[in-house]
Amino acid sequence: MKIKTLIAYFIFTCAISSCIQDEALNSEAAIDVCSGDDVQLANIDADSKVINVYVNKGADLSKQKLKFTLPQGATIKVNTPIAGDTESTYDFSEEPHSRKFTVTSEDGQWQPVYTVNVILAELPTLFSFEELLTTSSEYDTFYEFTPATSQEISKVLQWSSGNPGFKLTGMANSRIDYPTVQVTNGFKGKAVKLETRNTGDFGAMVKMYIAAGNLFIGTFEVENALTNPRKATNFGFQFYKHPIALKGHYKFKAGEVYSVEGQPQTGKKDKCDIYAVMYEAENNSIMLNGDDVFNSDKLVLLARIKPEDIVESEDEWNEFTLYFESVKGREIDDTKLQNGKYKLGIVLSSSVDGAYFRGAVGSTLYVDELELICKE
């Protein structure tokens, strides 16, 4: 009897093991995220399998470096390779600037075909914080979009934030626990809320005790978030206009306890930060970051709120106008401007020294209805 029982158990175990092995192969086949050096926004329609990738209008369409984020185990291949393609760089130079890609699930059973359209675009000058990417399910990712007209190309921007870095701390149980979130009670419609958060035991272990809520034009490199956090924030995209001022509305309330390296500091109060930079970039690989944004010799114009001008208010919105000022006498060269040799960045933070992990947990900055005033 024991032998029969053992044999039955062995057969049952093998069957279960076989089922587990079969189920381990993922059947998902999709493109979850599309990003790249020139990409300012990627709209993915999961139903129609169409991706509209908006790139800056000065981009080289023959060398588009695209990164596709896929489900576990899935692979992707371009349907019809051409001479200009490499492993991750694709040639979209021929009209209508469209290519087809096939995604294959890990189990090989599913092979949807996606159409990827590359569309030239430029940065907007109005920012309302009304839209979130639907593909970002864990935390809020803001974007701005103004469709093309007969006179103008599309104006698009996908904002960046430190939310992907905060995810590493494990302190967020839902979207609203992240430092950068969308709220409905804006100055007009929705707004962005930035709050300095405690990073918990993980943050203390890596000596990054707080995470300021931030939002900026540029890119966030999560792979550098722990080893070189200030260089993980890269500011600016190509801009073809001469900015005069940055206008908008804000509310700010400082947190109760200001800390440095996790230690409370008496007599010190937190401040928020709002600024914009315009700097020279001979090619698209040049980016100013959290280390050099204020001291780079490429910085031409700076507009920044002064600490003494910050008004604390939990209920009332305050209007601000920040004028761009020359840095060390540098000026915009009109020819370089027309050729896309300048980048513009806007940075918002709930703690002015949050990049150095100095600030007060609970410091909260709301911002809405930003506008860049530019020369005609």
PDB file of C-alpha atoms in Angstrom, residues 78-208:
ATOM      1  CA  VAL A  78      11.400  45.373 -36.465  1.00  0.00           C
ATOM      2  CA  ASN A  79       9.407  43.756 -39.265  1.00  0.00           C
ATOM      3  CA  THR A  80      11.433  45.026 -42.204  1.00  0.00           C
ATOM      4  CA  PRO A  81      15.031  45.895 -41.300  1.00  0.00           C
ATOM      5  CA  ILE A  82      16.777  48.511 -43.433  1.00  0.00           C
ATOM      6  CA  ALA A  83      20.398  49.531 -43.852  1.00  0.00           C
ATOM      7  CA  GLY A  84      20.345  52.298 -41.225  1.00  0.00           C
ATOM      8  CA  ASP A  85      19.072  50.090 -38.401  1.00  0.00           C
ATOM      9  CA  THR A  86      21.206  48.841 -35.524  1.00  0.00           C
ATOM     10  CA  GLU A  87      20.273  46.839 -32.428  1.00  0.00           C
ATOM     11  CA  SER A  88      18.463  49.783 -30.803  1.00  0.00           C
ATOM     12  CA  THR A  89      18.631  52.557 -33.416  1.00  0.00           C
ATOM     13  CA  TYR A  90      16.109  52.747 -36.238  1.00  0.00           C
ATOM     14  CA  ASP A  91      15.828  54.758 -39.435  1.00  0.00           C
ATOM     15  CA  PHE A  92      12.530  56.671 -39.649  1.00  0.00           C
ATOM     16  CA  SER A  93      13.712  59.171 -42.271  1.00  0.00           C
ATOM     17  CA  GLU A  94      11.427  58.000 -45.086  1.00  0.00           C
ATOM     18  CA  GLU A  95       7.856  59.289 -45.273  1.00  0.00           C
ATOM     19  CA  PRO A  96       5.510  58.671 -43.497  1.00  0.00           C
ATOM     20  CA  HIS A  97       8.141  58.122 -40.744  1.00  0.00           C
ATOM     21  CA  SER A  98       6.469  54.875 -39.698  1.00  0.00           C
ATOM     22  CA  ARG A  99       7.768  51.352 -38.975  1.00  0.00           C
ATOM     23  CA  LYS A 100       6.147  48.089 -37.852  1.00  0.00           C
ATOM     24  CA  PHE A 101       7.451  46.012 -34.949  1.00  0.00           C
ATOM     25  CA  THR A 102       6.410  42.519 -33.812  1.00  0.00           C
ATOM     26  CA  VAL A 103       6.356  41.622 -30.133  1.00  0.00           C
ATOM     27  CA  THR A 104       6.590  37.902 -29.269  1.00  0.00           C
ATOM     28  CA  SER A 105       5.446  36.641 -25.880  1.00  0.00           C
ATOM     29  CA  GLU A 106       7.737  34.471 -23.783  1.00  0.00           C
ATOM     30  CA  ASP A 107       5.662  31.380 -24.553  1.00  0.00           C
ATOM     31  CA  GLY A 108       5.703  32.180 -28.281  1.00  0.00           C
ATOM     32  CA  GLN A 109       1.922  32.034 -28.578  1.00  0.00           C
ATOM     33  CA  TRP A 110       1.237  35.723 -29.126  1.00  0.00           C
ATOM     34  CA  GLN A 111       2.762  38.038 -31.739  1.00  0.00           C
ATOM     35  CA  PRO A 112       0.965  41.393 -31.999  1.00  0.00           C
ATOM     36  CA  VAL A 113       2.248  43.869 -34.587  1.00  0.00           C
ATOM     37  CA  TYR A 114       2.686  47.504 -33.513  1.00  0.00           C
ATOM     38  CA  THR A 115       2.875  50.498 -35.817  1.00  0.00           C
ATOM     39  CA  VAL A 116       5.345  53.091 -34.513  1.00  0.00           C
ATOM     40  CA  ASN A 117       4.961  56.615 -35.936  1.00  0.00           C
ATOM     41  CA  VAL A 118       7.656  59.207 -35.283  1.00  0.00           C
ATOM     42  CA  ILE A 119       6.282  62.758 -35.247  1.00  0.00           C
ATOM     43  CA  LEU A 120       8.267  66.001 -35.009  1.00  0.00           C
ATOM     44  CA  ALA A 121       7.254  68.245 -32.116  1.00  0.00           C
ATOM     45  CA  GLU A 122       8.476  71.088 -29.910  1.00  0.00           C
ATOM     46  CA  LEU A 123       8.140  72.057 -26.266  1.00  0.00           C
ATOM     47  CA  PRO A 124       4.913  73.784 -25.253  1.00  0.00           C
ATOM     48  CA  THR A 125       4.887  77.147 -23.477  1.00  0.00           C
ATOM     49  CA  LEU A 126       1.750  76.442 -21.414  1.00  0.00           C
ATOM     50  CA  PHE A 127       1.692  73.786 -18.681  1.00  0.00           C
ATOM     51  CA  SER A 128      -1.580  72.888 -16.964  1.00  0.00           C
ATOM     52  CA  PHE A 129      -0.893  69.468 -15.335  1.00  0.00           C
ATOM     53  CA  GLU A 130      -4.240  68.070 -16.478  1.00  0.00           C
ATOM     54  CA  GLU A 131      -3.026  64.858 -18.138  1.00  0.00           C
ATOM     55  CA  LEU A 132      -1.412  61.656 -16.845  1.00  0.00           C
ATOM     56  CA  LEU A 133       0.023  58.778 -18.833  1.00  0.00           C
ATOM     57  CA  THR A 134      -2.320  55.807 -18.501  1.00  0.00           C
ATOM     58  CA  THR A 135       0.557  53.353 -18.974  1.00  0.00           C
ATOM     59  CA  SER A 136       2.114  54.473 -15.671  1.00  0.00           C
ATOM     60  CA  SER A 137       0.062  52.551 -13.118  1.00  0.00           C
ATOM     61  CA  GLU A 138       2.203  52.811  -9.976  1.00  0.00           C
ATOM     62  CA  TYR A 139       2.818  56.568  -9.831  1.00  0.00           C
ATOM     63  CA  ASP A 140       1.693  59.709 -11.639  1.00  0.00           C
ATOM     64  CA  THR A 141       3.518  60.716 -14.820  1.00  0.00           C
ATOM     65  CA  PHE A 142       2.435  64.089 -16.196  1.00  0.00           C
ATOM     66  CA  TYR A 143       2.358  65.137 -19.821  1.00  0.00           C
ATOM     67  CA  GLU A 144       1.299  68.153 -21.884  1.00  0.00           C
ATOM     68  CA  PHE A 145      -0.069  67.899 -25.410  1.00  0.00           C
ATOM     69  CA  THR A 146      -1.250  70.458 -27.959  1.00  0.00           C
ATOM     70  CA  PRO A 147      -2.048  68.909 -31.360  1.00  0.00           C
ATOM     71  CA  ALA A 148      -0.591  70.228 -34.594  1.00  0.00           C
ATOM     72  CA  THR A 149      -2.416  72.823 -36.672  1.00  0.00           C
ATOM     73  CA  SER A 150      -2.021  73.908 -40.274  1.00  0.00           C
ATOM     74  CA  GLN A 151       0.474  76.546 -39.088  1.00  0.00           C
ATOM     75  CA  GLU A 152       2.279  74.804 -36.206  1.00  0.00           C
ATOM     76  CA  ILE A 153       3.656  71.385 -35.317  1.00  0.00           C
ATOM     77  CA  SER A 154       2.545  69.501 -32.184  1.00  0.00           C
ATOM     78  CA  LYS A 155       3.665  70.790 -28.815  1.00  0.00           C
ATOM     79  CA  VAL A 156       4.349  67.981 -26.360  1.00  0.00           C
ATOM     80  CA  LEU A 157       6.163  67.247 -23.135  1.00  0.00           C
ATOM     81  CA  GLN A 158       6.392  64.300 -20.769  1.00  0.00           C
ATOM     82  CA  TRP A 159       7.455  65.664 -17.398  1.00  0.00           C
ATOM     83  CA  SER A 160      10.017  63.768 -15.319  1.00  0.00           C
ATOM     84  CA  SER A 161      10.158  63.324 -11.552  1.00  0.00           C
ATOM     85  CA  GLY A 162      11.970  61.390  -8.848  1.00  0.00           C
ATOM     86  CA  ASN A 163       8.988  59.062  -8.374  1.00  0.00           C
ATOM     87  CA  PRO A 164      10.831  56.081  -9.945  1.00  0.00           C
ATOM     88  CA  GLY A 165      13.620  56.561  -7.393  1.00  0.00           C
ATOM     89  CA  PHE A 166      11.188  56.793  -4.482  1.00  0.00           C
ATOM     90  CA  LYS A 167       9.696  53.487  -5.580  1.00  0.00           C
ATOM     91  CA  LEU A 168      12.965  51.817  -4.542  1.00  0.00           C
ATOM     92  CA  THR A 169      12.344  52.768  -0.904  1.00  0.00           C
ATOM     93  CA  GLY A 170       9.216  50.618  -0.658  1.00  0.00           C
ATOM     94  CA  MET A 171       7.476  53.415   1.262  1.00  0.00           C
ATOM     95  CA  ALA A 172       4.615  53.889  -1.213  1.00  0.00           C
ATOM     96  CA  ASN A 173       1.545  51.705  -0.804  1.00  0.00           C
ATOM     97  CA  SER A 174      -0.441  53.608  -3.442  1.00  0.00           C
ATOM     98  CA  ARG A 175      -0.055  56.418  -5.982  1.00  0.00           C
ATOM     99  CA  ILE A 176      -0.848  59.114  -3.419  1.00  0.00           C
ATOM    100  CA  ASP A 177       2.107  58.039  -1.254  1.00  0.00           C
ATOM    101  CA  TYR A 178       4.624  59.233  -3.865  1.00  0.00           C
ATOM    102  CA  PRO A 179       6.309  62.646  -3.575  1.00  0.00           C
ATOM    103  CA  THR A 180       4.880  63.878  -6.913  1.00  0.00           C
ATOM    104  CA  VAL A 181       1.144  63.449  -7.507  1.00  0.00           C
ATOM    105  CA  GLN A 182      -1.776  65.020  -9.343  1.00  0.00           C
ATOM    106  CA  VAL A 183      -4.529  66.709  -7.346  1.00  0.00           C
ATOM    107  CA  THR A 184      -7.954  67.940  -8.409  1.00  0.00           C
ATOM    108  CA  ASN A 185      -8.068  71.186  -6.403  1.00  0.00           C
ATOM    109  CA  GLY A 186      -5.796  73.228  -8.626  1.00  0.00           C
ATOM    110  CA  PHE A 187      -5.844  76.944  -9.394  1.00  0.00           C
ATOM    111  CA  LYS A 188      -7.656  75.911 -12.552  1.00  0.00           C
ATOM    112  CA  GLY A 189      -8.718  72.280 -12.877  1.00  0.00           C
ATOM    113  CA  LYS A 190      -5.993  69.894 -11.760  1.00  0.00           C
ATOM    114  CA  ALA A 191      -2.523  70.695 -10.431  1.00  0.00           C
ATOM    115  CA  VAL A 192       0.714  69.042  -9.339  1.00  0.00           C
ATOM    116  CA  LYS A 193       1.405  68.458  -5.654  1.00  0.00           C
ATOM    117  CA  LEU A 194       5.010  68.009  -4.519  1.00  0.00           C
ATOM    118  CA  GLU A 195       5.648  66.778  -0.984  1.00  0.00           C
ATOM    119  CA  THR A 196       8.898  65.974   0.796  1.00  0.00           C
ATOM    120  CA  ARG A 197       8.657  62.387   2.036  1.00  0.00           C
ATOM    121  CA  ASN A 198      10.441  60.177   4.537  1.00  0.00           C
ATOM    122  CA  THR A 199      12.416  57.421   2.783  1.00  0.00           C
ATOM    123  CA  GLY A 200      12.249  55.032   5.760  1.00  0.00           C
ATOM    124  CA  ASP A 201      14.797  52.381   6.680  1.00  0.00           C
ATOM    125  CA  PHE A 202      15.980  51.988   3.101  1.00  0.00           C
ATOM    126  CA  GLY A 203      16.721  55.710   2.803  1.00  0.00           C
ATOM    127  CA  ALA A 204      18.561  55.713   6.139  1.00  0.00           C
ATOM    128  CA  MET A 205      20.663  52.749   5.027  1.00  0.00           C
ATOM    129  CA  VAL A 206      21.873  54.605   1.904  1.00  0.00           C
ATOM    130  CA  LYS A 207      22.016  57.971   3.743  1.00  0.00           C
ATOM    131  CA  MET A 208      19.242  59.506   1.626  1.00  0.00           C
TER     132      MET A 208
END
